Coordinates of C-alpha atoms in Angstrom, one line a residue:
M291 CA -15.1 -21.3 -12.0
N292 CA -16.6 -19.3 -9.2
I293 CA -15.5 -15.6 -9.7
D294 CA -14.7 -15.3 -6.0
L295 CA -12.4 -18.2 -6.1
L296 CA -10.6 -16.7 -9.1
L297 CA -10.2 -13.2 -7.7
F298 CA -9.8 -13.9 -4.0
G299 CA -8.5 -17.5 -3.9
I300 CA -6.2 -17.9 -7.0
Y301 CA -5.3 -14.3 -8.0
P302 CA -3.5 -13.4 -4.7
Y303 CA -1.1 -16.4 -5.3
I304 CA -0.4 -15.4 -8.9
A305 CA 0.2 -11.8 -7.7
S306 CA 2.6 -13.1 -5.0
V307 CA 4.6 -15.0 -7.5
I308 CA 4.8 -12.1 -9.8
F309 CA 5.7 -9.8 -7.0
F310 CA 8.6 -11.8 -5.5
L311 CA 9.9 -13.4 -8.7
G312 CA 9.7 -10.1 -10.7
S313 CA 11.4 -8.2 -8.0
A314 CA 14.3 -10.6 -7.9
L315 CA 14.6 -10.7 -11.6
R316 CA 14.6 -6.9 -11.9
Y317 CA 17.1 -6.6 -9.3
D318 CA 19.4 -9.2 -11.0
R319 CA 19.1 -7.8 -14.5
E320 CA 18.1 -4.2 -14.3
Q321 CA 19.8 -2.8 -11.3
F322 CA 20.3 0.6 -13.1
S323 CA 16.4 1.0 -13.0
W324 CA 16.3 0.0 -9.2
K325 CA 15.6 3.6 -7.9
A326 CA 12.9 5.9 -6.8
Q327 CA 13.7 8.4 -9.6
S328 CA 12.7 11.5 -7.6
S329 CA 11.4 14.4 -9.6
Q330 CA 12.1 16.9 -6.9
I331 CA 14.8 18.6 -8.9
L332 CA 12.2 19.5 -11.6
D333 CA 9.8 21.2 -9.2
K334 CA 10.3 21.8 -5.5
K335 CA 7.2 23.8 -4.8
Y336 CA 5.1 22.0 -2.1
F337 CA 6.9 18.7 -3.0
R338 CA 8.4 18.1 0.5
V339 CA 5.1 18.6 2.2
A340 CA 3.3 16.4 -0.3
S341 CA 5.9 13.8 -0.1
V342 CA 6.0 13.7 3.8
F343 CA 2.3 13.5 4.0
F344 CA 2.0 10.7 1.5
H345 CA 4.8 8.7 2.9
V346 CA 3.8 9.0 6.5
G347 CA 0.3 8.2 5.6
I348 CA 1.0 5.3 3.4
I349 CA 3.4 3.7 5.9
M350 CA 0.9 3.9 8.7
I351 CA -1.9 2.5 6.5
F352 CA 0.3 -0.4 5.5
A353 CA 1.1 -1.1 9.1
G354 CA -2.6 -0.9 10.0
H355 CA -3.5 -3.4 7.2
F356 CA -0.7 -5.7 8.4
A357 CA -2.0 -5.5 12.0
G358 CA -5.6 -5.9 10.8
L359 CA -5.3 -8.7 8.3
V360 CA -2.2 -10.8 9.4
I361 CA -2.2 -10.7 13.2
P362 CA -4.7 -13.3 14.3
Y363 CA -7.8 -12.2 16.2
E364 CA -6.8 -14.6 19.0
V365 CA -3.9 -12.3 19.7
W366 CA -6.2 -9.3 19.9
D367 CA -8.4 -11.3 22.1
A368 CA -5.6 -12.2 24.4
L369 CA -4.7 -8.5 24.6
G370 CA -8.2 -7.7 25.8
V371 CA -9.2 -6.0 22.5
T372 CA -12.7 -7.0 21.4
L373 CA -13.7 -7.1 17.6
A374 CA -15.8 -3.9 18.0
Q375 CA -12.9 -2.1 19.8
K376 CA -10.5 -3.3 17.0
Q377 CA -12.8 -1.9 14.3
L378 CA -13.2 1.4 16.2
I379 CA -9.5 1.8 16.3
A380 CA -9.1 0.9 12.7
V381 CA -11.7 3.5 11.7
G382 CA -10.3 6.2 13.9
V383 CA -6.5 5.6 13.1
G384 CA -7.2 4.6 9.4
G385 CA -9.4 7.7 8.9
L386 CA -6.6 9.9 10.3
F387 CA -3.8 8.6 8.3
G388 CA -6.0 8.0 5.3
F389 CA -6.8 11.7 5.2
I390 CA -3.1 12.7 5.7
C391 CA -2.1 10.4 2.8
F392 CA -5.0 11.7 0.6
V393 CA -3.8 15.3 1.0
G394 CA -0.3 14.4 0.1
L395 CA -1.1 12.1 -2.7
T396 CA -3.6 14.5 -4.2
M397 CA -0.8 17.1 -4.3
L398 CA 1.5 14.5 -5.9
V399 CA -1.1 13.5 -8.5
Y400 CA -1.9 17.0 -9.5
R401 CA 1.8 17.7 -9.8
R402 CA 2.4 14.7 -11.9
L403 CA -0.5 15.4 -14.3
F404 CA -0.4 19.1 -14.7
N405 CA 3.2 20.2 -14.2
P406 CA 4.7 20.1 -17.7
R407 CA 8.3 19.2 -16.6
V408 CA 7.3 16.5 -14.3
R409 CA 4.8 15.1 -16.8
A410 CA 7.3 15.0 -19.5
S411 CA 9.8 13.1 -17.3
S412 CA 7.2 10.5 -16.3
S413 CA 6.7 7.1 -17.9
V414 CA 3.3 5.6 -18.5
M415 CA 3.9 3.2 -15.5
D416 CA 4.8 6.2 -13.3
T417 CA 1.4 7.7 -13.9
L418 CA -0.4 4.5 -13.8
I419 CA 0.9 3.4 -10.5
L420 CA 0.3 6.7 -9.0
L421 CA -3.3 6.9 -10.1
L422 CA -3.8 3.3 -9.0
I423 CA -2.6 4.0 -5.6
Y424 CA -4.9 7.1 -5.5
W425 CA -7.8 4.9 -6.6
Q426 CA -7.0 2.3 -4.0
L427 CA -6.7 5.1 -1.3
I428 CA -10.1 6.5 -2.2
L429 CA -11.7 3.0 -2.1
G430 CA -10.1 2.5 1.4
I431 CA -11.6 5.8 2.6
I432 CA -15.0 4.8 1.3
T433 CA -14.7 1.5 3.2
I434 CA -14.3 3.6 6.4
F435 CA -17.7 5.2 5.8
V436 CA -19.3 1.8 4.9
S437 CA -17.8 0.3 8.2
T438 CA -19.7 2.8 10.3
G439 CA -22.9 0.9 9.4
H440 CA -21.6 -2.3 11.2
M441 CA -19.4 -1.6 14.0
D442 CA -19.5 -5.0 15.6
G443 CA -16.3 -6.0 13.9
Y444 CA -17.5 -9.2 12.2
V445 CA -16.9 -8.1 8.7
M446 CA -13.3 -7.3 9.8
K447 CA -13.1 -10.7 11.3
D448 CA -14.2 -12.3 7.9
L449 CA -11.5 -10.3 6.1
M450 CA -8.9 -11.5 8.8
S451 CA -10.1 -15.1 8.3
W452 CA -9.7 -14.7 4.5
S453 CA -6.1 -13.6 5.0
R454 CA -5.4 -16.3 7.4
Y455 CA -6.7 -19.1 5.2
L456 CA -4.8 -17.7 2.2
L457 CA -1.5 -17.6 4.1
T458 CA -2.0 -21.3 5.2
F459 CA -2.7 -22.2 1.7
R460 CA -6.5 -23.0 2.0
P461 CA -7.9 -20.9 -0.8
G462 CA -11.2 -22.7 -1.1
A463 CA -12.0 -22.1 2.5
A464 CA -10.7 -18.5 2.2
V465 CA -13.1 -17.3 -0.4
E466 CA -16.0 -18.4 1.7
F467 CA -15.4 -15.4 4.0
M468 CA -15.5 -13.1 1.0
A469 CA -18.8 -14.4 -0.4
D470 CA -21.2 -12.0 1.5
I471 CA -19.2 -9.0 2.3
H472 CA -19.9 -5.5 0.6
W473 CA -18.6 -5.1 -2.9
I474 CA -16.5 -2.1 -1.8
Y475 CA -14.3 -4.3 0.3
K476 CA -14.0 -6.8 -2.6
A477 CA -12.9 -4.0 -4.9
H478 CA -10.4 -2.6 -2.3
V479 CA -8.9 -6.2 -1.9
F480 CA -8.8 -6.7 -5.7
W481 CA -7.0 -3.5 -6.6
G482 CA -4.7 -4.0 -3.5
V483 CA -3.6 -7.3 -4.8
T484 CA -3.2 -5.8 -8.3
L485 CA -0.7 -3.3 -6.9
F486 CA 1.6 -6.3 -6.0
V487 CA 1.3 -7.4 -9.7
L488 CA 2.5 -4.1 -10.9
F489 CA 5.1 -3.5 -8.1
P490 CA 8.1 -5.2 -9.9
F491 CA 7.5 -3.1 -13.1
S492 CA 7.3 0.3 -11.3
R493 CA 9.5 2.5 -9.3
L494 CA 7.9 1.0 -6.2
V495 CA 10.8 -1.4 -6.2
H496 CA 12.8 1.3 -4.3
I497 CA 10.8 0.1 -1.2
W498 CA 13.0 -3.0 -1.1
S499 CA 16.0 -0.8 -0.6
V500 CA 14.9 1.2 2.4
P501 CA 18.1 2.1 4.3
I502 CA 17.1 0.5 7.6
K503 CA 20.8 0.0 8.4
F504 CA 21.3 3.8 8.5
L505 CA 19.4 3.8 11.8
G506 CA 22.2 2.0 13.6
R507 CA 25.0 3.7 11.7
S508 CA 27.5 5.9 13.6
H509 CA 27.2 9.6 13.3
Q510 CA 29.2 11.2 10.6
I511 CA 31.4 14.2 11.5
V512 CA 30.9 17.0 9.0
R513 CA 33.3 19.8 9.4
R514 CA 32.6 23.3 8.2
R515 CA 34.9 24.8 5.7
Y516 CA 36.5 28.0 7.1

């Protein structure tokens, strides 16, 4: 079997099944473990800054990847955005929020590995998933530098086409767009897909419970005690 077909044509579907089914089963059977398990109480020094930097960076990076891989390039074309312009935006915005995320995540990784109290309260999966996200972020930052060598946007179009064909269940055609791209992009995609495999078994499941409804909730009146 062609290795590209296995890694970029079949593996993403396996990861998707594990991601959705695993999350549903964990919510059904292990709701007590469905939490972020914040370690802020163990060490507050710089935690808020690191956490804010990380979360702002990672949310914007995720939004950028969604816009870059899922939104069809015909939509961008209709908006008057060329492939070259789209790549320039991706490099600029991705570089900015990648740097913000890198600063915050570096602080969190250091804290996780070298703070005795935090390390003692961490599971193997806690450390593994944090390091994997860190590794994936580093790969993503490297792709920005590689991208500067071909600013015409056609590599990005290949990645968009790969995503489109996967989402429309045409894996054989999808992998053709991955055949000739730089290995750093392939590594970034592979480890990104692997994050979805590990997602249901980690504290990342708390993402499903983001309190969006709070945004429309009425203000609470809090009275001072006199």
